Amino acid sequence: MALNPFSSGTRLRDMIRAIRACKTAAEERGVVRRECAAIRASFSDNEQELRHRNMAKLMFIHMLGYPTHFGQMECLKLIAAVGYPEKRIGYLGLMLLLDERQEVLMLVTNSLKQDLNHSNQFIVGLALCALGNICSAEMARDLAPEVERLMRSRDANTKKKAALCSTRIVRKVPDLAENFMGLAASLLKEKHHGVLISAVQLCTELCKASKDALEYLRKNCIEGLVRILRDVSSSSYAPEYDVAGISDPFLHIRVLKLMRMLGQGDADCSEYMNDILAQVATKTESNKNAGNAILYECVETIMGIEATSGLRVLAINILGRFLSNRDNNIRYVALNILMRAIAVDTQAVQRHRVTILECVKDADASIRKRALELVFLLVNDTNVKPLTKELVDYLDVADPDFKEDLTAKICSIAEKFSQDKLWYLDQMFKVLSLAGKHVKDDVWHALIVVISNASELQGYSVRSLYTALQTYSEQGSLVRVAVWCIGEYGEMLVNNVGMLEAEGSITVTESDALDAVELGLSLYPADVTTRAMCLVALLKLSSRFPSMSERVKRIVSQNKENMVLELQQRSIEFGSIIQRHQSIRSSLLERMPVLDEATYLMKRASTTQASIPAYKPASAVTPGDLKFPNGLAKPAVTPLADLLDLSSDDATATTTASTTTAPSDFLQDLLGIGGTNLPTAGAPSSASTDILMDLLSIGSSPSQNGQLVPDLSLAQEKKHVSAAPQLVSPVPEPVDLLGSLSSSTSVSGTKSATAVPQAVDLLDGLSSSTSVSGLEDACPSITAFQSATLKITFDFRKQLGKPQESTIHATFTNMSSSTYTEFIFQAAVPKFIQLRLDPASGNIVPANGKGSVTQGFSVTNNQHGQKPLAMRIRMSYKVNGEDRLEQGQVSNFPPGL
């Protein structure tokens, strides 16, 4: 008669075969479900002869991840059975299906106690194995006496399992450690390696659990451990313990770890261990992996105890041999230990400097980085020059991914150990030439400060940078520093001023100097910082080289129609200085005063600690640590809750309907708390100080908070000249903003969507008094935000009879060369304003201004006529898969909103 394939009588192998034959997960679940139903039915019928078979199948189902809690009680029934086969399945099921947190486990304590006292050593072994795996604190206290008794057994297998079970008991109940100290010490005298490993493991756990046990083992176990290590290291070949020709490396390593714990901070114990450690370190073969594992643990022990200096040198020499090994893992662990060993014996590590430098050039990235960190720790005043030379030479051929870390370390070494400024400048010039793309801004800023303070080396610096610029013009940081130096010390470059003895003269004309600066302008069309520095350098060269003024003016004027406001403004103002203000040009364009190096270094250190990486959503202030001026801590909330509830004072904010999740630290980014200062678009409008408090949702006055709140009015009533209109047309007429140096010219600027009717020169006011008034418009368009890459304009419409309501149409234009994807616009307003955002026209902004995204939203000013409209905006998008963030405050809304 054929057996039902899903009955409780099916064998384990048949069930496994049926499950493996399933082609889908659903089919497998069906097989498991039917098998579990058959097992439940068998349990209900109390079929004794099939119980152990069902439990075996249930354990396999459990390992597949399906629930098997209904079989827990069957485990207890099998454990209570008389026969060994049933107990074996029962204990195995107990260890798999239950853990120490199950209340059912308390029911098995009595069965365990009976089996621990059983005459059959195999049943005793089952009970010890189960107790060592799932023992709880209560079970440990109840059964500890039986385990102690079994540790005195004559059977080696029983003693081994009892020692391992004791390890679990001590871990669960440290108070019981004193009961096992003497037994653990006595087990170290055994000959069986299994018992020895178990005893060593128990001693290790005792040292962690109790200081008294640690002191006891120091007095009673050191001699035994030394004997064990000597015997096992010098023993003859034993096939049952041999691993690749090494006698029991596992026992070696366990004993060495315990010796490290006992010898740490104890000079007497350490002295007793020195000889055997030296023997192990010298006699162990290093051409096999098992031998290397023993040597590694031996080195760790030597560096961890109070070893002699000669023994430490021996350990470090072993690590030096590790560095020459072909195995990457061995080299990596050697570098890790050497980094810790520097604090113990720097001189011994220095002997392996050449090998460590070779690891910096390794093909494995993790080894390169670890070796570079180690080289950085090895640098001192005596070896800084050769080490730096090696690193700089390797910089030329290093992988691009590694150059950033390498340049950072070289620059740190040069700054920290510079013996003279000339050597420092030479190293920095080499780094800028070979890896200027990877140099951080604060590094070349610091270099400029050093050059400005080294008056005797300024000529040498500008000549060296000019020469490097001719060859390495693709390195951005080199171009910036070279352009700055040419602008400041151009006459030194042309006239070969400040020549050093070993320096060769070069011939550079005034035109060549201008060519170098113009090269920077042409090579970096999208780099606003580099182009701005080039324009300043050109302006200064027009004063240094008067004959080149016309050419400078021609180059500068090319940026008058630049889409970037910063460059456009510089071009217009600089052109006006060159053309119309020659009388003040020389005094206006004098050399920069010497920068205070100490002040800069202090500012740099403080900025580094509080810096936030560009375009990173993570903030230096975590949401849970965000503090408001009223002393209340803002709890961490979801990004949507941050937008809808800027603080506890019911500030109103909103976001788009996009499902894209905003960064978790949106609140502090949106309010600008604890972060970097981002530029805002447009000049702030005149308003009372409580607008800022409303925008930040701080419900108390400045005096109550104990903090100063800036005045947003900018004291316009104290000025006779107001700022000229900003971005009123795509290509504005030249407007000179250098201020009224010669007269008090009165200019009234109003916001208008039309172009400025005539040019205004505030430097030329002696001859006449110019008055300019723009056209008044009820709701003109404004440029709400503009950066180097993004421009946002607002158009306004108002409904008749509802002056407090306004509809705003926002246009987003991408001025960069890369397309923006997943574009999201977000806004926050003070609590007296209601804001409702409509869906955007799309989330992809085309590059180079060849299209735009639009979005409408409406605002209701509930205090219209009392407080003007104010808004903080934030834009998030992706460029080539990289997240970008921009934000700013819009405060140049037209009057009447």
PDB file of N, CA and C in Angstrom, residues 395-425:
ATOM      1  N   LEU A 395      52.739  60.503  -6.149  1.00  0.00           N
ATOM      2  CA  LEU A 395      51.507  61.219  -6.467  1.00  0.00           C
ATOM      3  C   LEU A 395      51.285  61.307  -7.972  1.00  0.00           C
ATOM      4  N   ASP A 396      52.367  61.355  -8.731  1.00  0.00           N
ATOM      5  CA  ASP A 396      52.248  61.509 -10.178  1.00  0.00           C
ATOM      6  C   ASP A 396      51.648  60.276 -10.840  1.00  0.00           C
ATOM      7  N   VAL A 397      51.877  59.097 -10.261  1.00  0.00           N
ATOM      8  CA  VAL A 397      51.403  57.850 -10.886  1.00  0.00           C
ATOM      9  C   VAL A 397      50.290  57.184 -10.085  1.00  0.00           C
ATOM     10  N   ALA A 398      49.845  57.799  -8.998  1.00  0.00           N
ATOM     11  CA  ALA A 398      48.818  57.194  -8.149  1.00  0.00           C
ATOM     12  C   ALA A 398      47.474  57.138  -8.872  1.00  0.00           C
ATOM     13  N   ASP A 399      46.636  56.194  -8.446  1.00  0.00           N
ATOM     14  CA  ASP A 399      45.287  56.095  -9.012  1.00  0.00           C
ATOM     15  C   ASP A 399      44.479  57.346  -8.671  1.00  0.00           C
ATOM     16  N   PRO A 400      43.619  57.784  -9.581  1.00  0.00           N
ATOM     17  CA  PRO A 400      42.816  58.986  -9.292  1.00  0.00           C
ATOM     18  C   PRO A 400      41.990  58.871  -8.019  1.00  0.00           C
ATOM     19  N   ASP A 401      41.486  57.672  -7.724  1.00  0.00           N
ATOM     20  CA  ASP A 401      40.676  57.496  -6.521  1.00  0.00           C
ATOM     21  C   ASP A 401      41.495  57.678  -5.249  1.00  0.00           C
ATOM     22  N   PHE A 402      42.780  57.427  -5.336  1.00  0.00           N
ATOM     23  CA  PHE A 402      43.651  57.500  -4.158  1.00  0.00           C
ATOM     24  C   PHE A 402      44.292  58.874  -3.995  1.00  0.00           C
ATOM     25  N   LYS A 403      44.248  59.694  -5.041  1.00  0.00           N
ATOM     26  CA  LYS A 403      44.961  60.975  -5.000  1.00  0.00           C
ATOM     27  C   LYS A 403      44.402  61.924  -3.948  1.00  0.00           C
ATOM     28  N   GLU A 404      43.095  61.873  -3.710  1.00  0.00           N
ATOM     29  CA  GLU A 404      42.512  62.793  -2.733  1.00  0.00           C
ATOM     30  C   GLU A 404      43.066  62.536  -1.332  1.00  0.00           C
ATOM     31  N   ASP A 405      43.093  61.252  -0.920  1.00  0.00           N
ATOM     32  CA  ASP A 405      43.660  60.921   0.392  1.00  0.00           C
ATOM     33  C   ASP A 405      45.150  61.234   0.442  1.00  0.00           C
ATOM     34  N   LEU A 406      45.856  60.936  -0.635  1.00  0.00           N
ATOM     35  CA  LEU A 406      47.301  61.151  -0.654  1.00  0.00           C
ATOM     36  C   LEU A 406      47.641  62.638  -0.575  1.00  0.00           C
ATOM     37  N   THR A 407      46.946  63.471  -1.335  1.00  0.00           N
ATOM     38  CA  THR A 407      47.219  64.908  -1.285  1.00  0.00           C
ATOM     39  C   THR A 407      46.883  65.488   0.086  1.00  0.00           C
ATOM     40  N   ALA A 408      45.798  65.008   0.705  1.00  0.00           N
ATOM     41  CA  ALA A 408      45.439  65.517   2.028  1.00  0.00           C
ATOM     42  C   ALA A 408      46.534  65.209   3.049  1.00  0.00           C
ATOM     43  N   LYS A 409      47.098  63.996   3.001  1.00  0.00           N
ATOM     44  CA  LYS A 409      48.158  63.636   3.937  1.00  0.00           C
ATOM     45  C   LYS A 409      49.431  64.422   3.663  1.00  0.00           C
ATOM     46  N   ILE A 410      49.799  64.584   2.385  1.00  0.00           N
ATOM     47  CA  ILE A 410      51.013  65.336   2.055  1.00  0.00           C
ATOM     48  C   ILE A 410      50.888  66.785   2.522  1.00  0.00           C
ATOM     49  N   CYS A 411      49.741  67.386   2.280  1.00  0.00           N
ATOM     50  CA  CYS A 411      49.543  68.784   2.703  1.00  0.00           C
ATOM     51  C   CYS A 411      49.584  68.895   4.227  1.00  0.00           C
ATOM     52  N   SER A 412      48.993  67.933   4.921  1.00  0.00           N
ATOM     53  CA  SER A 412      49.042  67.961   6.390  1.00  0.00           C
ATOM     54  C   SER A 412      50.473  67.820   6.895  1.00  0.00           C
ATOM     55  N   ILE A 413      51.251  66.928   6.267  1.00  0.00           N
ATOM     56  CA  ILE A 413      52.658  66.762   6.668  1.00  0.00           C
ATOM     57  C   ILE A 413      53.432  68.036   6.418  1.00  0.00           C
ATOM     58  N   ALA A 414      53.236  68.649   5.242  1.00  0.00           N
ATOM     59  CA  ALA A 414      53.975  69.870   4.911  1.00  0.00           C
ATOM     60  C   ALA A 414      53.640  71.001   5.871  1.00  0.00           C
ATOM     61  N   GLU A 415      52.377  71.126   6.255  1.00  0.00           N
ATOM     62  CA  GLU A 415      51.992  72.190   7.182  1.00  0.00           C
ATOM     63  C   GLU A 415      52.502  71.919   8.593  1.00  0.00           C
ATOM     64  N   LYS A 416      52.474  70.658   9.005  1.00  0.00           N
ATOM     65  CA  LYS A 416      52.821  70.324  10.385  1.00  0.00           C
ATOM     66  C   LYS A 416      54.316  70.322  10.629  1.00  0.00           C
ATOM     67  N   PHE A 417      55.106  69.879   9.647  1.00  0.00           N
ATOM     68  CA  PHE A 417      56.534  69.689   9.864  1.00  0.00           C
ATOM     69  C   PHE A 417      57.397  70.597   8.983  1.00  0.00           C
ATOM     70  N   SER A 418      56.838  71.664   8.453  1.00  0.00           N
ATOM     71  CA  SER A 418      57.637  72.533   7.577  1.00  0.00           C
ATOM     72  C   SER A 418      58.762  73.171   8.383  1.00  0.00           C
ATOM     73  N   GLN A 419      60.007  72.870   7.963  1.00  0.00           N
ATOM     74  CA  GLN A 419      61.175  73.407   8.668  1.00  0.00           C
ATOM     75  C   GLN A 419      61.515  74.818   8.213  1.00  0.00           C
ATOM     76  N   ASP A 420      61.197  75.120   6.976  1.00  0.00           N
ATOM     77  CA  ASP A 420      61.352  76.492   6.482  1.00  0.00           C
ATOM     78  C   ASP A 420      60.294  76.720   5.415  1.00  0.00           C
ATOM     79  N   LYS A 421      59.994  77.980   5.176  1.00  0.00           N
ATOM     80  CA  LYS A 421      58.908  78.310   4.260  1.00  0.00           C
ATOM     81  C   LYS A 421      59.226  77.936   2.827  1.00  0.00           C
ATOM     82  N   LEU A 422      60.505  78.004   2.457  1.00  0.00           N
ATOM     83  CA  LEU A 422      60.862  77.672   1.083  1.00  0.00           C
ATOM     84  C   LEU A 422      60.548  76.202   0.791  1.00  0.00           C
ATOM     85  N   TRP A 423      60.909  75.308   1.726  1.00  0.00           N
ATOM     86  CA  TRP A 423      60.613  73.890   1.528  1.00  0.00           C
ATOM     87  C   TRP A 423      59.104  73.652   1.483  1.00  0.00           C
ATOM     88  N   TYR A 424      58.376  74.322   2.352  1.00  0.00           N
ATOM     89  CA  TYR A 424      56.913  74.183   2.364  1.00  0.00           C
ATOM     90  C   TYR A 424      56.320  74.630   1.036  1.00  0.00           C
ATOM     91  N   LEU A 425      56.778  75.771   0.523  1.00  0.00           N
ATOM     92  CA  LEU A 425      56.241  76.269  -0.742  1.00  0.00           C
ATOM     93  C   LEU A 425      56.562  75.322  -1.888  1.00  0.00           C
TER      94      LEU A 425
END
